[in-house]
Coordinates of C-alpha atoms in Angstrom, one line a residue:
M1 CA 89.5 126.9 130.9
K2 CA 92.2 127.1 133.2
Q3 CA 90.2 126.2 136.3
T4 CA 89.0 123.2 133.5
T5 CA 93.1 122.2 132.8
T6 CA 93.9 122.3 136.7
L7 CA 91.1 119.9 137.8
M8 CA 92.2 116.8 135.3
L9 CA 95.8 117.6 135.9
L10 CA 95.2 117.2 139.6
L11 CA 92.6 113.8 138.7
M12 CA 95.6 112.7 136.2
L13 CA 98.1 113.5 139.3
L14 CA 95.7 111.7 142.0
Y15 CA 94.8 108.3 140.3
R16 CA 97.7 105.3 140.2
P17 CA 97.0 102.2 139.8
A18 CA 96.6 99.7 142.3
T19 CA 100.3 98.2 141.4
S20 CA 101.6 102.0 141.2
H21 CA 104.3 102.8 144.2
A22 CA 105.0 106.1 146.3
Q23 CA 107.4 107.8 144.7
D24 CA 110.0 109.7 147.0
D25 CA 110.6 112.2 145.0
V26 CA 107.9 115.2 145.9
M27 CA 108.1 118.9 146.1
M28 CA 105.5 121.1 148.4
Q29 CA 105.3 124.3 149.1
A30 CA 105.8 125.3 152.4
F31 CA 104.9 128.9 152.6
Y32 CA 101.0 130.3 152.0
W33 CA 99.7 133.8 151.9
N34 CA 100.5 135.9 155.5
V35 CA 101.6 132.5 157.1
P36 CA 101.7 133.8 161.0
V37 CA 104.0 136.0 162.8
N38 CA 104.1 137.7 165.7
E39 CA 103.8 141.2 164.3
P40 CA 103.8 143.4 167.9
G41 CA 107.1 141.5 169.1
K42 CA 108.7 141.7 165.8
N43 CA 109.5 137.9 165.5
G44 CA 108.9 135.5 162.6
F45 CA 108.7 132.4 163.9
W46 CA 107.9 130.8 160.5
Y47 CA 111.2 128.7 159.6
D48 CA 110.9 127.2 163.1
T49 CA 107.5 125.7 162.4
L50 CA 108.9 124.2 159.4
R51 CA 112.2 122.9 161.2
A52 CA 109.9 120.6 164.1
K53 CA 108.2 119.0 160.9
I54 CA 111.4 118.1 158.7
P55 CA 111.3 114.6 159.9
A56 CA 107.4 113.5 159.2
M57 CA 107.8 115.5 155.7
K58 CA 110.9 113.7 155.1
S59 CA 109.2 110.3 156.2
A60 CA 105.9 111.1 154.1
G61 CA 108.4 111.1 151.0
I62 CA 108.8 115.3 150.7
R63 CA 112.3 115.6 149.0
A64 CA 112.3 119.6 148.4
L65 CA 110.5 122.4 149.6
W66 CA 109.0 125.5 148.1
M67 CA 110.4 127.8 150.4
P68 CA 109.0 132.0 151.0
P69 CA 111.5 134.7 149.3
P70 CA 114.7 135.3 152.2
S71 CA 114.9 138.9 151.8
K72 CA 113.9 142.0 154.2
G73 CA 110.9 142.7 152.6
N74 CA 110.1 147.3 152.5
F75 CA 106.8 146.4 154.5
G76 CA 108.7 145.2 157.4
I77 CA 107.8 142.6 159.5
G78 CA 104.2 141.9 158.1
D79 CA 105.8 141.5 154.4
M80 CA 105.6 138.1 152.5
G81 CA 108.7 138.8 151.0
Y82 CA 107.9 139.7 147.5
G83 CA 108.3 143.1 148.3
V84 CA 112.3 142.4 148.7
F85 CA 113.8 145.5 149.8
D86 CA 118.2 144.1 150.6
H87 CA 118.5 141.2 149.1
Y88 CA 121.2 140.2 151.8
D89 CA 119.2 141.1 154.4
L90 CA 117.9 137.6 155.3
G91 CA 116.6 138.6 158.8
N92 CA 119.8 139.9 160.7
Y93 CA 120.1 143.5 160.6
N94 CA 117.7 146.0 161.7
Q95 CA 115.7 147.6 159.0
K96 CA 112.4 148.9 157.9
G97 CA 111.6 148.3 161.9
T98 CA 112.6 144.8 162.5
T99 CA 115.6 142.5 162.1
E100 CA 113.6 139.6 161.4
T101 CA 111.8 138.9 158.7
R102 CA 108.8 137.6 158.5
F103 CA 109.5 134.0 158.8
G104 CA 112.3 134.4 161.1
S105 CA 115.7 135.2 161.7
R106 CA 119.2 134.3 159.8
S107 CA 120.1 132.4 162.4
E108 CA 116.8 130.4 161.9
L109 CA 117.1 129.7 158.0
S110 CA 120.5 128.4 158.2
S111 CA 119.1 126.2 161.3
L112 CA 116.4 125.0 158.8
I113 CA 118.4 124.6 155.8
T114 CA 121.2 122.3 158.1
D115 CA 118.5 120.0 159.3
A116 CA 116.5 119.9 155.6
H117 CA 119.8 118.9 154.2
S118 CA 120.8 116.4 157.1
T119 CA 121.0 112.8 156.8
S120 CA 121.6 111.6 160.2
G121 CA 120.5 108.9 161.4
G122 CA 120.1 107.3 157.3
A123 CA 117.5 110.4 156.9
P124 CA 117.4 111.4 153.6
R125 CA 118.3 114.4 152.2
M126 CA 115.9 117.6 151.6
D127 CA 116.4 120.2 149.1
L128 CA 115.0 123.8 149.8
Y129 CA 114.2 126.0 146.8
A130 CA 113.8 129.8 147.4
D131 CA 111.5 132.0 145.8
I132 CA 112.9 135.0 144.6
I133 CA 112.6 138.4 143.3
L134 CA 114.4 139.7 140.3
N135 CA 112.5 142.1 138.8
H136 CA 112.1 144.8 140.9
I137 CA 112.5 146.1 144.5
Y138 CA 110.5 148.4 146.7
T139 CA 111.7 151.6 148.6
E140 CA 110.4 154.6 150.3
N141 CA 110.8 157.4 148.7
S142 CA 109.8 159.7 152.2
M143 CA 113.4 158.3 153.7
P144 CA 116.4 160.2 153.0
H145 CA 118.4 157.5 152.3
E146 CA 116.2 155.7 149.8
S147 CA 115.1 159.0 147.6
G148 CA 117.3 160.9 145.5
E149 CA 117.2 163.2 142.1
N150 CA 116.1 161.4 138.7
P151 CA 116.7 163.6 136.0
A152 CA 115.3 160.4 133.9
V153 CA 111.9 160.9 135.2
K154 CA 111.8 164.7 135.1
T155 CA 112.3 165.0 131.5
Y156 CA 110.0 162.0 131.1
V157 CA 107.2 163.3 132.9
F158 CA 107.8 167.1 131.3
N159 CA 107.8 165.2 128.0
K160 CA 104.4 163.9 129.3
A161 CA 105.6 160.2 128.7
V162 CA 105.6 161.1 125.0
V163 CA 109.2 158.7 124.1
G164 CA 109.6 159.0 120.4
G165 CA 106.6 159.9 118.9
T166 CA 104.7 157.4 121.0
Q167 CA 103.1 158.1 124.1
R168 CA 103.4 155.7 126.9
V169 CA 102.3 155.0 130.4
P170 CA 103.6 157.7 133.0
Y171 CA 105.4 157.2 135.7
P172 CA 103.3 156.9 138.6
T173 CA 102.5 160.5 140.1
N174 CA 102.0 159.6 143.6
E175 CA 105.7 158.4 143.7
I176 CA 107.5 161.2 142.7
R177 CA 108.9 164.8 145.2
W178 CA 109.2 167.6 143.2
I179 CA 112.3 169.2 145.0
I180 CA 113.4 173.1 144.6
P181 CA 116.2 172.9 146.9
N182 CA 118.2 176.3 148.9
A183 CA 114.7 177.8 147.6
A184 CA 115.3 182.2 148.8
A185 CA 112.8 183.6 150.6
G186 CA 110.1 185.1 148.5
D187 CA 106.6 184.3 146.5
Y188 CA 106.2 181.6 144.3
Y189 CA 103.5 180.6 142.1
I190 CA 103.3 177.2 141.3
Q191 CA 101.2 175.7 138.0
I192 CA 99.6 172.4 138.9
G193 CA 99.2 170.7 135.1
G194 CA 97.4 167.5 133.9
Y195 CA 98.1 164.6 130.9
F196 CA 97.3 161.3 130.1
L197 CA 93.9 161.5 131.6
N198 CA 90.6 161.2 130.0
Y199 CA 89.2 164.6 129.4
A200 CA 86.5 163.1 127.3
G201 CA 84.7 161.5 130.8
A202 CA 83.5 163.8 133.4
V203 CA 85.6 166.3 135.2
G204 CA 85.6 164.2 138.4
E205 CA 87.9 161.6 137.0
R206 CA 90.2 164.4 137.2
G207 CA 90.9 164.8 140.4
Y208 CA 93.9 165.4 142.2
D209 CA 95.6 166.2 145.8
V210 CA 98.7 168.8 146.4
Y211 CA 100.6 168.6 149.5
F212 CA 103.4 171.2 150.0
K213 CA 105.5 172.0 152.4
F214 CA 108.5 174.4 152.3
T215 CA 109.2 175.1 156.8
H216 CA 110.6 173.3 159.2
N217 CA 108.4 174.1 161.3
A218 CA 105.9 171.6 162.9
P219 CA 103.0 170.3 160.9
P220 CA 99.8 171.6 161.8
S221 CA 96.9 170.2 163.1
P222 CA 94.1 167.9 160.5
G223 CA 92.0 170.3 159.8
S224 CA 89.1 170.0 156.6
Q225 CA 89.3 169.6 153.0
L226 CA 90.7 172.0 151.7
W227 CA 89.9 172.8 147.6
E228 CA 91.1 175.3 144.8
S229 CA 88.9 177.5 143.6
E230 CA 88.6 179.1 140.3
P231 CA 90.1 181.6 138.9
N232 CA 93.3 180.2 140.0
N233 CA 94.9 179.4 135.9
G234 CA 97.6 182.0 136.4
S235 CA 97.8 185.6 134.9
G236 CA 97.2 187.0 138.5
S237 CA 94.7 184.4 139.2
F238 CA 96.0 181.2 141.9
N239 CA 95.1 180.1 145.6
V240 CA 97.7 181.1 148.3
A241 CA 98.8 177.8 149.9
L242 CA 100.0 177.2 153.4
D243 CA 102.7 175.0 154.7
Q244 CA 102.2 171.1 154.9
R245 CA 98.8 171.5 153.9
T246 CA 96.7 169.2 150.9
Y247 CA 94.8 171.0 148.5
S248 CA 92.7 169.4 146.0
G249 CA 91.3 169.9 143.4
H250 CA 89.9 169.2 139.5
M251 CA 92.2 169.5 135.9
Q252 CA 88.8 171.0 133.9
N253 CA 90.1 170.4 130.6
N254 CA 93.5 169.6 128.6
T255 CA 94.7 173.1 128.9
D256 CA 93.6 173.9 132.3
I257 CA 96.0 174.4 134.6
D258 CA 96.0 175.3 138.7
E259 CA 98.3 177.6 140.1
Y260 CA 99.2 178.3 144.1
K261 CA 100.9 180.7 145.7
I262 CA 103.4 179.8 148.6
T263 CA 105.5 182.7 150.7
L264 CA 108.7 181.5 151.9
P265 CA 109.3 183.3 155.3
A266 CA 113.5 182.5 154.8
A267 CA 115.7 180.1 152.4
D268 CA 114.4 176.5 153.2
T269 CA 113.2 173.5 150.5
I270 CA 110.1 173.4 149.0
E271 CA 108.6 169.8 148.6
I272 CA 105.8 169.0 146.6
V273 CA 103.8 166.1 146.4
L274 CA 101.2 165.2 144.2
T275 CA 98.8 162.0 144.4
A276 CA 95.8 161.6 141.4
K277 CA 92.2 161.4 142.7
R278 CA 88.9 160.9 141.9
E279 CA 85.5 161.5 143.3
G280 CA 83.4 158.3 143.5
T281 CA 80.7 156.6 145.7
N282 CA 81.3 154.5 148.5
P283 CA 79.9 150.8 147.9
V284 CA 78.8 150.6 151.5
T285 CA 77.2 153.2 152.0
S286 CA 77.0 155.2 148.9
A287 CA 77.6 158.4 150.3
W288 CA 80.5 160.6 147.7
E289 CA 84.1 160.1 148.5
W290 CA 87.2 161.3 147.3
Q291 CA 88.7 158.6 146.0
W292 CA 92.2 156.9 144.8
A293 CA 92.6 156.8 141.3
A294 CA 95.2 155.2 138.6
Q295 CA 98.2 156.9 139.4
S296 CA 99.1 156.8 135.7
N297 CA 96.9 160.4 135.5
G298 CA 100.0 162.6 135.2
Y299 CA 99.6 165.6 137.2
Y300 CA 102.9 167.3 137.7
P301 CA 104.4 170.8 138.4
S302 CA 104.6 172.4 135.4
A303 CA 105.7 175.9 135.6
V304 CA 107.4 177.2 139.3
W305 CA 107.8 181.0 139.0
Y306 CA 110.0 183.1 141.1
G307 CA 110.6 187.0 140.6
G308 CA 109.5 186.2 136.9
T309 CA 111.8 183.5 136.2
N310 CA 110.8 179.6 135.3
L311 CA 112.4 177.6 137.5
A312 CA 110.9 174.5 136.0
S313 CA 113.9 173.4 134.2
T314 CA 116.3 174.8 135.7
T315 CA 116.2 174.3 139.5
L316 CA 113.1 172.1 140.0
K317 CA 114.0 168.6 140.7
A318 CA 112.2 165.4 140.6
Y319 CA 113.2 162.6 143.6
T320 CA 112.4 159.3 143.2
A321 CA 112.5 156.3 145.5
T322 CA 115.5 155.1 143.4
T323 CA 118.9 156.1 145.0
V324 CA 119.1 152.9 147.8
D325 CA 121.6 152.8 150.6
Y326 CA 121.8 149.8 152.8
V327 CA 122.8 149.2 156.9
N328 CA 126.6 148.0 156.4
H329 CA 126.2 144.7 155.6
T330 CA 129.1 142.3 157.6
G331 CA 128.3 138.6 157.3
S332 CA 130.4 136.2 154.9
G333 CA 130.1 136.9 151.4
E334 CA 127.6 139.9 151.6
A335 CA 127.9 142.6 149.2
N336 CA 127.5 146.5 150.2
Y337 CA 126.6 149.2 147.3
T338 CA 124.2 151.4 146.6
W339 CA 121.7 151.5 143.8
D340 CA 120.4 154.8 141.7
Y341 CA 118.0 155.8 139.0
T342 CA 120.3 154.7 136.0
H343 CA 119.5 150.9 138.0
F344 CA 115.9 151.2 137.4
H345 CA 113.3 152.4 134.5
P346 CA 113.2 155.3 133.0
V347 CA 116.9 155.5 132.0
D348 CA 117.4 157.9 129.9
A349 CA 114.9 160.1 127.3
A350 CA 114.8 156.9 124.9
D351 CA 113.8 154.4 127.7
Y352 CA 109.8 154.8 128.9
L353 CA 107.4 152.5 130.9
G354 CA 105.2 149.9 128.8
D355 CA 101.1 149.3 129.7
G356 CA 101.7 145.6 129.7
G357 CA 101.6 145.1 125.9
S358 CA 99.1 146.8 124.9
T359 CA 101.1 149.0 122.8
E360 CA 103.8 147.0 122.2
G361 CA 102.5 144.3 120.0
G362 CA 99.2 144.0 121.7
Y363 CA 100.1 140.4 123.2
Q364 CA 99.2 140.0 126.5
D365 CA 101.8 137.0 126.8
Q366 CA 105.1 138.8 125.9
L367 CA 107.5 139.9 127.9
V368 CA 107.4 143.3 129.6
P369 CA 111.0 144.7 130.8
N370 CA 110.0 147.8 130.8
T371 CA 106.7 147.8 132.5
K372 CA 106.8 149.4 136.3
W373 CA 103.9 146.6 137.5
F374 CA 105.9 146.4 140.9
G375 CA 107.8 148.4 142.9
M376 CA 111.1 150.2 141.3
D377 CA 111.5 147.8 137.8
F378 CA 114.8 147.2 137.5
N379 CA 117.0 148.5 134.9
T380 CA 117.9 144.5 133.5
Y381 CA 120.0 145.7 130.7
N382 CA 122.1 147.5 132.8
S383 CA 125.1 145.4 133.4
T384 CA 126.3 146.9 137.2
V385 CA 122.4 145.6 137.6
A386 CA 123.1 142.2 135.9
T387 CA 126.5 141.3 137.6
R388 CA 124.4 142.2 141.1
L389 CA 121.8 140.0 140.9
K390 CA 123.6 137.2 139.4
N391 CA 126.2 137.4 142.2
W392 CA 123.4 137.5 144.7
G393 CA 122.0 134.0 143.0
S394 CA 125.5 132.4 143.7
W395 CA 125.6 134.0 147.4
L396 CA 122.1 132.3 148.0
T397 CA 123.6 129.0 146.6
S398 CA 127.3 128.7 148.0
T399 CA 126.9 130.4 151.1
V400 CA 123.1 130.5 153.1
G401 CA 122.5 126.8 151.0
F402 CA 119.7 126.7 148.7
D403 CA 119.5 124.3 146.7
G404 CA 117.4 126.2 143.8
Y405 CA 115.1 128.4 142.8
R406 CA 111.6 129.5 142.0
L407 CA 111.8 132.6 140.0
D408 CA 108.9 135.2 140.4
F409 CA 107.3 137.4 137.5
V410 CA 110.2 136.6 134.5
R411 CA 108.1 138.0 132.1
G412 CA 109.8 141.3 133.6
F413 CA 113.0 140.7 131.9
Q414 CA 114.5 139.7 128.9
E415 CA 115.4 136.5 128.2
S416 CA 119.0 136.7 128.3
F417 CA 119.4 137.9 131.7
V418 CA 117.9 135.1 133.1
A419 CA 119.6 132.3 131.5
D420 CA 122.9 134.9 132.2
W421 CA 121.4 134.0 135.6
V422 CA 121.0 130.7 135.7
N423 CA 124.1 129.8 134.2
N424 CA 126.0 131.8 136.4
M425 CA 124.6 130.0 139.3
P426 CA 127.4 127.1 140.8
K427 CA 126.1 124.0 139.9
I428 CA 125.9 120.3 141.6
G429 CA 128.7 118.7 140.1
S430 CA 128.3 118.6 136.2
A431 CA 124.5 119.1 136.4
Q432 CA 122.0 122.2 136.7
R433 CA 120.2 123.3 139.6
F434 CA 116.4 122.9 139.8
V435 CA 115.1 126.3 138.5
V436 CA 111.3 127.3 137.9
A437 CA 110.0 130.5 136.6
E438 CA 106.2 132.3 136.9
Y439 CA 104.9 132.9 133.4
F440 CA 101.7 134.7 134.4
T441 CA 99.6 136.2 131.6
G442 CA 96.1 137.9 130.9
Y443 CA 95.1 134.8 129.5
K444 CA 92.4 133.3 131.3

């Protein structure tokens, strides 16, 4: 149905009576997925490519360009901008392994905007509409300046994602680093538990990897896959785990735990990282594989025993990529701030992660402001988050020079937030600037 409707619309747009005249009010999408970039040289040149074509596009009647997301992405020079990391880095700070974005430098963007707006020699003005992301940012939990303690996530996990008596979606297993800071020397017995698993299915569906790090020694050479072995369900039954090694295991049933003993030779920090896995078959070779699984399959260190005391409820910390500190911004109007866990869902014991609709009204097209589909999901109900994103929009308009915006994934935040964001934008005289939004649903 969607394809048929789209085709009819295209035909209607293409069909014009013989007496009609061309309209000089065309907007063109000025990028596509994976536009060219010099990755080895860390050089984005798409802005320069567009700039060279501006005279021809103006002559063809194009009066506006839909531009790619301008901010530095978490995935470096290859990021298409939707993995936004630093809102105020438009290709002028060395972060994520590159100064330029996939599309170019801040100065190249400025030159493009200047030429688009220029009416020199009687040329028409061309507006530029930036694609921007307000729902989330992407960060790395392994980076010290992006990772920090998140007590809300720890509570959420230890409650097995049940909030107010309702089962919600677990926080992604692989996005949590479990930390025991300043752990004393000695033996620790770490029990791994599971939740939100399909216990009616085959045990191969309920797999996990667990990685332990508890010294500052150089990591050992990679070896063969290491497996947990039964019995290892506590009460004196355990597997011995070595430093900086990964162990693979399964949850047999809903009461199963797997216990690992680690021995600290001296005081240090213990780090535990879990990843949901499953047994599967390679689609090409049909060989058995240990595959990535949905990270909503919940695994966590349910108990940490040391000297007869369970440290899980006290000393054990959950670290997520929600404590973010950027380079110092020095440009005109560029804000300097940090993010912390209260700026992202879930923010407290009453907050939760949604599943995109099925347990929140049953509709596939409703707003889903709590759904963590992309990166770190902003808590847009938070006044600090809302103010910062509004200020960023004003800066993109007044300082950078964008004329309007395409808002990505507006299902991800509440109406009042986006209304305030739009109303906060500097106007053109008394008129609102051009704004269009992406509202995709599960319907076809």
